[in-house]
Structure formats: structure tokens, C-alpha cells
JSON list of C-alpha atoms in Angstrom, two decimals:
[
{"chain": "A", "resi": 1, "resn": "MET", "atom": "CA", "xyz": [194.83, 196.06, 331.67]},
{"chain": "A", "resi": 2, "resn": "ASP", "atom": "CA", "xyz": [194.46, 199.81, 331.62]},
{"chain": "A", "resi": 3, "resn": "SER", "atom": "CA", "xyz": [194.33, 199.88, 327.84]},
{"chain": "A", "resi": 4, "resn": "GLU", "atom": "CA", "xyz": [191.43, 197.39, 327.81]},
{"chain": "A", "resi": 5, "resn": "PHE", "atom": "CA", "xyz": [189.51, 199.55, 330.27]},
{"chain": "A", "resi": 6, "resn": "GLY", "atom": "CA", "xyz": [190.18, 202.62, 328.14]},
{"chain": "A", "resi": 7, "resn": "LYS", "atom": "CA", "xyz": [188.89, 200.85, 325.04]},
{"chain": "A", "resi": 8, "resn": "SER", "atom": "CA", "xyz": [185.66, 199.72, 326.71]},
{"chain": "A", "resi": 9, "resn": "LYS", "atom": "CA", "xyz": [185.09, 203.22, 328.07]},
{"chain": "A", "resi": 10, "resn": "SER", "atom": "CA", "xyz": [185.52, 204.77, 324.62]},
{"chain": "A", "resi": 11, "resn": "PHE", "atom": "CA", "xyz": [183.17, 202.19, 323.08]},
{"chain": "A", "resi": 12, "resn": "SER", "atom": "CA", "xyz": [180.47, 202.93, 325.68]},
{"chain": "A", "resi": 13, "resn": "SER", "atom": "CA", "xyz": [180.78, 206.68, 325.15]},
{"chain": "A", "resi": 14, "resn": "LEU", "atom": "CA", "xyz": [180.65, 206.10, 321.39]},
{"chain": "A", "resi": 15, "resn": "GLY", "atom": "CA", "xyz": [177.47, 204.03, 321.81]},
{"chain": "A", "resi": 16, "resn": "ALA", "atom": "CA", "xyz": [175.88, 206.72, 324.00]},
{"chain": "A", "resi": 17, "resn": "MET", "atom": "CA", "xyz": [176.81, 209.39, 321.47]},
{"chain": "A", "resi": 18, "resn": "SER", "atom": "CA", "xyz": [175.36, 207.46, 318.55]},
{"chain": "A", "resi": 19, "resn": "LYS", "atom": "CA", "xyz": [172.19, 206.74, 320.55]},
{"chain": "A", "resi": 20, "resn": "LYS", "atom": "CA", "xyz": [171.83, 210.46, 321.30]},
{"chain": "A", "resi": 21, "resn": "SER", "atom": "CA", "xyz": [172.37, 211.42, 317.66]},
{"chain": "A", "resi": 22, "resn": "LEU", "atom": "CA", "xyz": [169.94, 208.71, 316.51]},
{"chain": "A", "resi": 23, "resn": "PHE", "atom": "CA", "xyz": [167.32, 210.10, 318.91]},
{"chain": "A", "resi": 24, "resn": "TYR", "atom": "CA", "xyz": [168.01, 213.63, 317.66]},
{"chain": "A", "resi": 25, "resn": "PHE", "atom": "CA", "xyz": [167.71, 212.72, 313.97]},
{"chain": "A", "resi": 26, "resn": "ALA", "atom": "CA", "xyz": [164.60, 210.62, 314.60]},
{"chain": "A", "resi": 27, "resn": "GLU", "atom": "CA", "xyz": [163.00, 213.56, 316.38]},
{"chain": "A", "resi": 28, "resn": "LEU", "atom": "CA", "xyz": [163.92, 215.98, 313.60]},
{"chain": "A", "resi": 29, "resn": "GLY", "atom": "CA", "xyz": [162.72, 213.51, 310.96]},
{"chain": "A", "resi": 30, "resn": "LEU", "atom": "CA", "xyz": [159.35, 213.08, 312.67]},
{"chain": "A", "resi": 31, "resn": "ARG", "atom": "CA", "xyz": [158.94, 216.84, 312.98]},
{"chain": "A", "resi": 32, "resn": "ILE", "atom": "CA", "xyz": [159.69, 217.28, 309.28]},
{"chain": "A", "resi": 33, "resn": "LEU", "atom": "CA", "xyz": [157.13, 214.57, 308.51]},
{"chain": "A", "resi": 34, "resn": "VAL", "atom": "CA", "xyz": [154.55, 216.42, 310.63]},
{"chain": "A", "resi": 35, "resn": "ILE", "atom": "CA", "xyz": [155.22, 219.58, 308.63]},
{"chain": "A", "resi": 36, "resn": "ALA", "atom": "CA", "xyz": [154.91, 217.71, 305.32]},
{"chain": "A", "resi": 37, "resn": "PHE", "atom": "CA", "xyz": [151.73, 215.83, 306.31]},
{"chain": "A", "resi": 38, "resn": "SER", "atom": "CA", "xyz": [149.99, 218.89, 307.74]},
{"chain": "A", "resi": 39, "resn": "VAL", "atom": "CA", "xyz": [150.84, 221.02, 304.70]},
{"chain": "A", "resi": 40, "resn": "ALA", "atom": "CA", "xyz": [149.64, 218.23, 302.40]},
{"chain": "A", "resi": 41, "resn": "GLY", "atom": "CA", "xyz": [146.42, 217.87, 304.40]},
{"chain": "A", "resi": 42, "resn": "ALA", "atom": "CA", "xyz": [145.70, 221.60, 304.21]},
{"chain": "A", "resi": 43, "resn": "VAL", "atom": "CA", "xyz": [146.56, 221.90, 300.50]},
{"chain": "A", "resi": 44, "resn": "ILE", "atom": "CA", "xyz": [144.48, 218.87, 299.53]},
{"chain": "A", "resi": 45, "resn": "THR", "atom": "CA", "xyz": [141.51, 220.20, 301.50]},
{"chain": "A", "resi": 46, "resn": "VAL", "atom": "CA", "xyz": [141.74, 223.70, 300.04]},
{"chain": "A", "resi": 47, "resn": "THR", "atom": "CA", "xyz": [142.02, 222.42, 296.46]},
{"chain": "A", "resi": 48, "resn": "SER", "atom": "CA", "xyz": [139.14, 219.97, 296.72]},
{"chain": "A", "resi": 49, "resn": "GLN", "atom": "CA", "xyz": [136.06, 221.29, 294.98]},
{"chain": "A", "resi": 50, "resn": "GLN", "atom": "CA", "xyz": [133.66, 219.68, 292.55]},
{"chain": "A", "resi": 51, "resn": "SER", "atom": "CA", "xyz": [130.51, 220.81, 290.74]},
{"chain": "A", "resi": 52, "resn": "VAL", "atom": "CA", "xyz": [127.92, 218.47, 289.28]},
{"chain": "A", "resi": 53, "resn": "SER", "atom": "CA", "xyz": [124.54, 218.93, 287.67]},
{"chain": "A", "resi": 54, "resn": "VAL", "atom": "CA", "xyz": [121.65, 216.99, 289.20]},
{"chain": "A", "resi": 55, "resn": "PHE", "atom": "CA", "xyz": [118.35, 217.31, 287.30]},
{"chain": "A", "resi": 56, "resn": "GLY", "atom": "CA", "xyz": [119.52, 220.61, 285.84]},
{"chain": "A", "resi": 57, "resn": "ILE", "atom": "CA", "xyz": [120.52, 222.02, 289.21]},
{"chain": "A", "resi": 58, "resn": "VAL", "atom": "CA", "xyz": [124.24, 222.70, 289.68]},
{"chain": "A", "resi": 59, "resn": "MET", "atom": "CA", "xyz": [125.51, 221.37, 292.99]},
{"chain": "A", "resi": 60, "resn": "THR", "atom": "CA", "xyz": [128.95, 222.41, 294.19]},
{"chain": "A", "resi": 61, "resn": "ALA", "atom": "CA", "xyz": [130.87, 220.67, 296.94]},
{"chain": "A", "resi": 62, "resn": "SER", "atom": "CA", "xyz": [133.61, 222.70, 298.62]},
{"chain": "A", "resi": 63, "resn": "TYR", "atom": "CA", "xyz": [135.41, 222.58, 301.93]},
{"chain": "A", "resi": 64, "resn": "THR", "atom": "CA", "xyz": [134.19, 226.13, 302.72]},
{"chain": "A", "resi": 65, "resn": "TYR", "atom": "CA", "xyz": [130.61, 224.87, 303.14]},
{"chain": "A", "resi": 66, "resn": "SER", "atom": "CA", "xyz": [131.49, 222.93, 306.27]},
{"chain": "A", "resi": 67, "resn": "SER", "atom": "CA", "xyz": [132.84, 224.49, 309.45]},
{"chain": "A", "resi": 68, "resn": "SER", "atom": "CA", "xyz": [134.53, 221.17, 310.30]},
{"chain": "A", "resi": 69, "resn": "PHE", "atom": "CA", "xyz": [136.54, 221.21, 307.08]},
{"chain": "A", "resi": 70, "resn": "ARG", "atom": "CA", "xyz": [137.49, 224.86, 307.62]},
{"chain": "A", "resi": 71, "resn": "TYR", "atom": "CA", "xyz": [138.58, 224.01, 311.17]},
{"chain": "A", "resi": 72, "resn": "LYS", "atom": "CA", "xyz": [140.72, 221.17, 309.80]},
{"chain": "A", "resi": 73, "resn": "VAL", "atom": "CA", "xyz": [142.49, 223.55, 307.41]},
{"chain": "A", "resi": 74, "resn": "VAL", "atom": "CA", "xyz": [143.17, 226.04, 310.20]},
{"chain": "A", "resi": 75, "resn": "ALA", "atom": "CA", "xyz": [144.39, 223.28, 312.54]},
{"chain": "A", "resi": 76, "resn": "ASP", "atom": "CA", "xyz": [146.69, 221.88, 309.85]},
{"chain": "A", "resi": 77, "resn": "CYS", "atom": "CA", "xyz": [148.20, 225.33, 309.27]},
{"chain": "A", "resi": 78, "resn": "VAL", "atom": "CA", "xyz": [148.59, 226.09, 312.99]},
{"chain": "A", "resi": 79, "resn": "VAL", "atom": "CA", "xyz": [150.23, 222.73, 313.69]},
{"chain": "A", "resi": 80, "resn": "CYS", "atom": "CA", "xyz": [152.55, 223.22, 310.71]},
{"chain": "A", "resi": 81, "resn": "GLY", "atom": "CA", "xyz": [153.62, 226.66, 311.96]},
{"chain": "A", "resi": 82, "resn": "LEU", "atom": "CA", "xyz": [154.12, 225.48, 315.53]},
{"chain": "A", "resi": 83, "resn": "THR", "atom": "CA", "xyz": [156.11, 222.48, 314.34]},
{"chain": "A", "resi": 84, "resn": "VAL", "atom": "CA", "xyz": [158.42, 224.71, 312.31]},
{"chain": "A", "resi": 85, "resn": "LEU", "atom": "CA", "xyz": [159.08, 226.65, 315.51]},
{"chain": "A", "resi": 86, "resn": "SER", "atom": "CA", "xyz": [159.66, 223.41, 317.41]},
{"chain": "A", "resi": 87, "resn": "VAL", "atom": "CA", "xyz": [162.28, 222.35, 314.87]},
{"chain": "A", "resi": 88, "resn": "ILE", "atom": "CA", "xyz": [164.20, 225.51, 315.72]},
{"chain": "A", "resi": 89, "resn": "LEU", "atom": "CA", "xyz": [163.78, 224.72, 319.43]},
{"chain": "A", "resi": 90, "resn": "VAL", "atom": "CA", "xyz": [165.00, 221.14, 319.00]},
{"chain": "A", "resi": 91, "resn": "ILE", "atom": "CA", "xyz": [168.07, 222.34, 317.12]},
{"chain": "A", "resi": 92, "resn": "SER", "atom": "CA", "xyz": [168.84, 224.84, 319.90]},
{"chain": "A", "resi": 93, "resn": "LEU", "atom": "CA", "xyz": [168.28, 222.20, 322.61]},
{"chain": "A", "resi": 94, "resn": "ASN", "atom": "CA", "xyz": [170.85, 219.94, 320.97]},
{"chain": "A", "resi": 95, "resn": "ARG", "atom": "CA", "xyz": [173.69, 222.28, 321.93]},
{"chain": "A", "resi": 96, "resn": "PRO", "atom": "CA", "xyz": [175.93, 221.02, 324.75]},
{"chain": "A", "resi": 97, "resn": "LYS", "atom": "CA", "xyz": [175.10, 223.78, 327.27]},
{"chain": "A", "resi": 98, "resn": "SER", "atom": "CA", "xyz": [171.33, 223.78, 326.77]},
{"chain": "A", "resi": 99, "resn": "ASN", "atom": "CA", "xyz": [168.98, 223.11, 329.66]},
{"chain": "A", "resi": 100, "resn": "LEU", "atom": "CA", "xyz": [167.30, 219.73, 329.23]},
{"chain": "A", "resi": 101, "resn": "LYS", "atom": "CA", "xyz": [164.39, 220.85, 331.40]},
{"chain": "A", "resi": 102, "resn": "ASN", "atom": "CA", "xyz": [163.17, 222.76, 328.34]},
{"chain": "A", "resi": 103, "resn": "TYR", "atom": "CA", "xyz": [162.03, 219.40, 326.96]},
{"chain": "A", "resi": 104, "resn": "PHE", "atom": "CA", "xyz": [159.03, 219.79, 329.26]},
{"chain": "A", "resi": 105, "resn": "TYR", "atom": "CA", "xyz": [157.86, 222.70, 327.12]},
{"chain": "A", "resi": 106, "resn": "LEU", "atom": "CA", "xyz": [158.45, 220.61, 324.02]},
{"chain": "A", "resi": 107, "resn": "LEU", "atom": "CA", "xyz": [156.32, 217.85, 325.55]},
{"chain": "A", "resi": 108, "resn": "LEU", "atom": "CA", "xyz": [153.51, 220.33, 326.20]},
{"chain": "A", "resi": 109, "resn": "HIS", "atom": "CA", "xyz": [153.85, 221.66, 322.67]},
{"chain": "A", "resi": 110, "resn": "ASP", "atom": "CA", "xyz": [153.61, 218.20, 321.15]},
{"chain": "A", "resi": 111, "resn": "LEU", "atom": "CA", "xyz": [150.66, 217.30, 323.37]},
{"chain": "A", "resi": 112, "resn": "VAL", "atom": "CA", "xyz": [148.71, 220.43, 322.41]},
{"chain": "A", "resi": 113, "resn": "CYS", "atom": "CA", "xyz": [149.44, 219.86, 318.72]},
{"chain": "A", "resi": 114, "resn": "VAL", "atom": "CA", "xyz": [148.25, 216.24, 318.95]},
{"chain": "A", "resi": 115, "resn": "LEU", "atom": "CA", "xyz": [145.00, 217.31, 320.61]},
{"chain": "A", "resi": 116, "resn": "VAL", "atom": "CA", "xyz": [144.26, 220.17, 318.21]},
{"chain": "A", "resi": 117, "resn": "LEU", "atom": "CA", "xyz": [144.93, 218.12, 315.09]},
{"chain": "A", "resi": 118, "resn": "LEU", "atom": "CA", "xyz": [143.13, 215.05, 316.42]},
{"chain": "A", "resi": 119, "resn": "SER", "atom": "CA", "xyz": [140.03, 217.11, 317.19]},
{"chain": "A", "resi": 120, "resn": "ALA", "atom": "CA", "xyz": [140.10, 218.66, 313.71]},
{"chain": "A", "resi": 121, "resn": "CYS", "atom": "CA", "xyz": [140.51, 215.28, 312.01]},
{"chain": "A", "resi": 122, "resn": "SER", "atom": "CA", "xyz": [137.71, 213.80, 314.09]},
{"chain": "A", "resi": 123, "resn": "ALA", "atom": "CA", "xyz": [135.34, 216.63, 313.24]},
{"chain": "A", "resi": 124, "resn": "ALA", "atom": "CA", "xyz": [136.16, 216.38, 309.54]},
{"chain": "A", "resi": 125, "resn": "MET", "atom": "CA", "xyz": [135.79, 212.60, 309.63]},
{"chain": "A", "resi": 126, "resn": "ALA", "atom": "CA", "xyz": [132.34, 212.90, 311.23]},
{"chain": "A", "resi": 127, "resn": "ILE", "atom": "CA", "xyz": [131.14, 215.20, 308.46]},
{"chain": "A", "resi": 128, "resn": "GLY", "atom": "CA", "xyz": [132.78, 212.95, 305.86]},
{"chain": "A", "resi": 129, "resn": "PHE", "atom": "CA", "xyz": [130.96, 209.94, 307.28]},
{"chain": "A", "resi": 130, "resn": "VAL", "atom": "CA", "xyz": [127.61, 211.71, 306.97]},
{"chain": "A", "resi": 131, "resn": "GLY", "atom": "CA", "xyz": [128.52, 212.82, 303.46]},
{"chain": "A", "resi": 132, "resn": "LYS", "atom": "CA", "xyz": [129.43, 209.27, 302.45]},
{"chain": "A", "resi": 133, "resn": "PHE", "atom": "CA", "xyz": [126.62, 207.30, 304.11]},
{"chain": "A", "resi": 134, "resn": "GLY", "atom": "CA", "xyz": [124.00, 209.91, 304.99]},
{"chain": "A", "resi": 135, "resn": "GLN", "atom": "CA", "xyz": [121.77, 209.66, 308.05]},
{"chain": "A", "resi": 136, "resn": "ALA", "atom": "CA", "xyz": [118.27, 208.41, 307.47]},
{"chain": "A", "resi": 137, "resn": "GLN", "atom": "CA", "xyz": [116.93, 209.43, 310.91]},
{"chain": "A", "resi": 138, "resn": "THR", "atom": "CA", "xyz": [117.53, 213.12, 310.25]},
{"chain": "A", "resi": 139, "resn": "GLY", "atom": "CA", "xyz": [116.85, 213.05, 306.51]},
{"chain": "A", "resi": 140, "resn": "TRP", "atom": "CA", "xyz": [120.42, 213.76, 305.48]},
{"chain": "A", "resi": 141, "resn": "MET", "atom": "CA", "xyz": [121.26, 211.97, 302.28]},
{"chain": "A", "resi": 142, "resn": "SER", "atom": "CA", "xyz": [124.71, 210.94, 301.14]},
{"chain": "A", "resi": 143, "resn": "ILE", "atom": "CA", "xyz": [126.42, 213.12, 298.57]},
{"chain": "A", "resi": 144, "resn": "CYS", "atom": "CA", "xyz": [129.52, 211.06, 297.83]},
{"chain": "A", "resi": 145, "resn": "ASP", "atom": "CA", "xyz": [127.75, 209.10, 295.12]},
{"chain": "A", "resi": 146, "resn": "ARG", "atom": "CA", "xyz": [127.33, 212.40, 293.24]},
{"chain": "A", "resi": 147, "resn": "VAL", "atom": "CA", "xyz": [130.63, 214.16, 294.05]},
{"chain": "A", "resi": 148, "resn": "GLN", "atom": "CA", "xyz": [133.00, 211.20, 294.25]},
{"chain": "A", "resi": 149, "resn": "LYS", "atom": "CA", "xyz": [136.12, 213.20, 293.35]},
{"chain": "A", "resi": 150, "resn": "PHE", "atom": "CA", "xyz": [135.51, 215.66, 296.20]},
{"chain": "A", "resi": 151, "resn": "CYS", "atom": "CA", "xyz": [134.92, 212.86, 298.70]},
{"chain": "A", "resi": 152, "resn": "ASP", "atom": "CA", "xyz": [138.03, 210.99, 297.61]},
{"chain": "A", "resi": 153, "resn": "LYS", "atom": "CA", "xyz": [140.21, 214.09, 298.00]},
{"chain": "A", "resi": 154, "resn": "MET", "atom": "CA", "xyz": [138.74, 214.81, 301.43]},
{"chain": "A", "resi": 155, "resn": "THR", "atom": "CA", "xyz": [139.41, 211.20, 302.49]},
{"chain": "A", "resi": 156, "resn": "VAL", "atom": "CA", "xyz": [143.04, 211.51, 301.40]},
{"chain": "A", "resi": 157, "resn": "SER", "atom": "CA", "xyz": [143.29, 214.83, 303.24]},
{"chain": "A", "resi": 158, "resn": "ILE", "atom": "CA", "xyz": [141.93, 213.36, 306.47]},
{"chain": "A", "resi": 159, "resn": "VAL", "atom": "CA", "xyz": [144.23, 210.32, 306.24]},
{"chain": "A", "resi": 160, "resn": "THR", "atom": "CA", "xyz": [147.21, 212.60, 305.63]},
{"chain": "A", "resi": 161, "resn": "SER", "atom": "CA", "xyz": [146.36, 214.65, 308.71]},
{"chain": "A", "resi": 162, "resn": "PHE", "atom": "CA", "xyz": [145.93, 211.47, 310.76]},
{"chain": "A", "resi": 163, "resn": "LEU", "atom": "CA", "xyz": [149.48, 210.49, 309.72]},
{"chain": "A", "resi": 164, "resn": "ALA", "atom": "CA", "xyz": [150.62, 213.83, 311.15]},
{"chain": "A", "resi": 165, "resn": "VAL", "atom": "CA", "xyz": [148.74, 212.96, 314.38]},
{"chain": "A", "resi": 166, "resn": "ILE", "atom": "CA", "xyz": [150.58, 209.63, 314.59]},
{"chain": "A", "resi": 167, "resn": "CYS", "atom": "CA", "xyz": [153.93, 211.38, 314.13]},
{"chain": "A", "resi": 168, "resn": "LEU", "atom": "CA", "xyz": [153.02, 213.93, 316.79]},
{"chain": "A", "resi": 169, "resn": "PHE", "atom": "CA", "xyz": [152.01, 211.15, 319.16]},
{"chain": "A", "resi": 170, "resn": "LEU", "atom": "CA", "xyz": [155.39, 209.48, 318.64]},
{"chain": "A", "resi": 171, "resn": "LEU", "atom": "CA", "xyz": [157.08, 212.82, 319.31]},
{"chain": "A", "resi": 172, "resn": "THR", "atom": "CA", "xyz": [155.09, 213.16, 322.54]},
{"chain": "A", "resi": 173, "resn": "VAL", "atom": "CA", "xyz": [156.28, 209.73, 323.66]},
{"chain": "A", "resi": 174, "resn": "MET", "atom": "CA", "xyz": [159.85, 210.60, 322.70]},
{"chain": "A", "resi": 175, "resn": "SER", "atom": "CA", "xyz": [159.72, 213.89, 324.65]},
{"chain": "A", "resi": 176, "resn": "ALA", "atom": "CA", "xyz": [158.34, 212.09, 327.70]},
{"chain": "A", "resi": 177, "resn": "TYR", "atom": "CA", "xyz": [161.10, 209.49, 327.43]},
{"chain": "A", "resi": 178, "resn": "LYS", "atom": "CA", "xyz": [163.72, 212.23, 327.15]},
{"chain": "A", "resi": 179, "resn": "LEU", "atom": "CA", "xyz": [162.34, 213.90, 330.29]},
{"chain": "A", "resi": 180, "resn": "LYS", "atom": "CA", "xyz": [162.26, 210.61, 332.19]},
{"chain": "A", "resi": 181, "resn": "SER", "atom": "CA", "xyz": [165.79, 209.62, 331.20]},
{"chain": "A", "resi": 182, "resn": "GLN", "atom": "CA", "xyz": [167.49, 212.88, 332.15]},
{"chain": "A", "resi": 183, "resn": "PRO", "atom": "CA", "xyz": [169.25, 212.98, 335.54]}
]
């Protein structure tokens, strides 16, 4: 009878340990994805530039002409740097004697990163929408029919950064769950 109880106890502790390690590796994996997506978003934005000639006038499209696109590059870089620091923090929090209350700071970190990157993506998407479709009421014409390569690269860049936002949102939920589940 005692041996059966001992076996069930070891299986439950094994299940709890594997659940904890699964949570840890999922969190690290999402943070690495955030780093990859934010670096990709910044690099694609910085390398997107196209020049075309319209009626003999050379028109150049570059991310530096729009403050929203510049803000997106800065936000991508800041989130990438902060996420690298959070990877170090997550690794240090995984030690047996670490204080689990530090996950509150990780939750705040993830929340701030989500908000910063979401605001940058939204601003860039607003400018991209005007660039693609124009706005007749204000006299702004679309430019994406002339600089299609630039617009395509900016679209990929914005989508890549939105993938980083989704990963950060999942990390925020995971940090909140970790705080809720601790004794």
C-alpha cells in the first residue's frame, strides 16, 4: 500500500516538474521569437527604399521621410533590447531560491513592451494605409502604385512587428498566470 502511494506521489511531482519546465521553455521560446520578429521588423524597415522617375522627376520613398516609420524602427530596437534583458531575468528567476514575486516586474515589462510596439505598429499602419489608398478629402494621393516594392517591404515589416506584439501579449498572459498561480 505504501509503495503505491509513493509511486503516485512521484508521478505527480514528475508531472508538476514537466509542467514547470514546459512553461519555462515556452516563455523562453516566445521571448526569442519577440527578439527575432522585432529585429526583422527593424531591419526590413531600414532597408526599404525605392526610387522611381515620374514624368522626369525622381521620387524616392524611404522610411526616414515619415516620423511614424522612424518611431517604429526605434520601438522595434527598444523592445528587442528590453526583451534580451528579460531573457536574462527569466533565466535567473528559474533558479530554485529565486523570489517569484519578481514576476510582477516581468509582467510590467511585458505590458510596457506590448503597448510601445503596438503604438508604433499602429502609427506605421496608419501612414501605410494613406500611402496605399490615399485620402481624397485632404488631397493626399496614394503612392503605392508607383513604389510597390517599398510598400510591400513596409507591409511585411509591419506584419512582422505585429507578430512580435502577439508574442508579447502571450507573454503578458503567461506572466499574469504565473503571478496568480503562486502561493
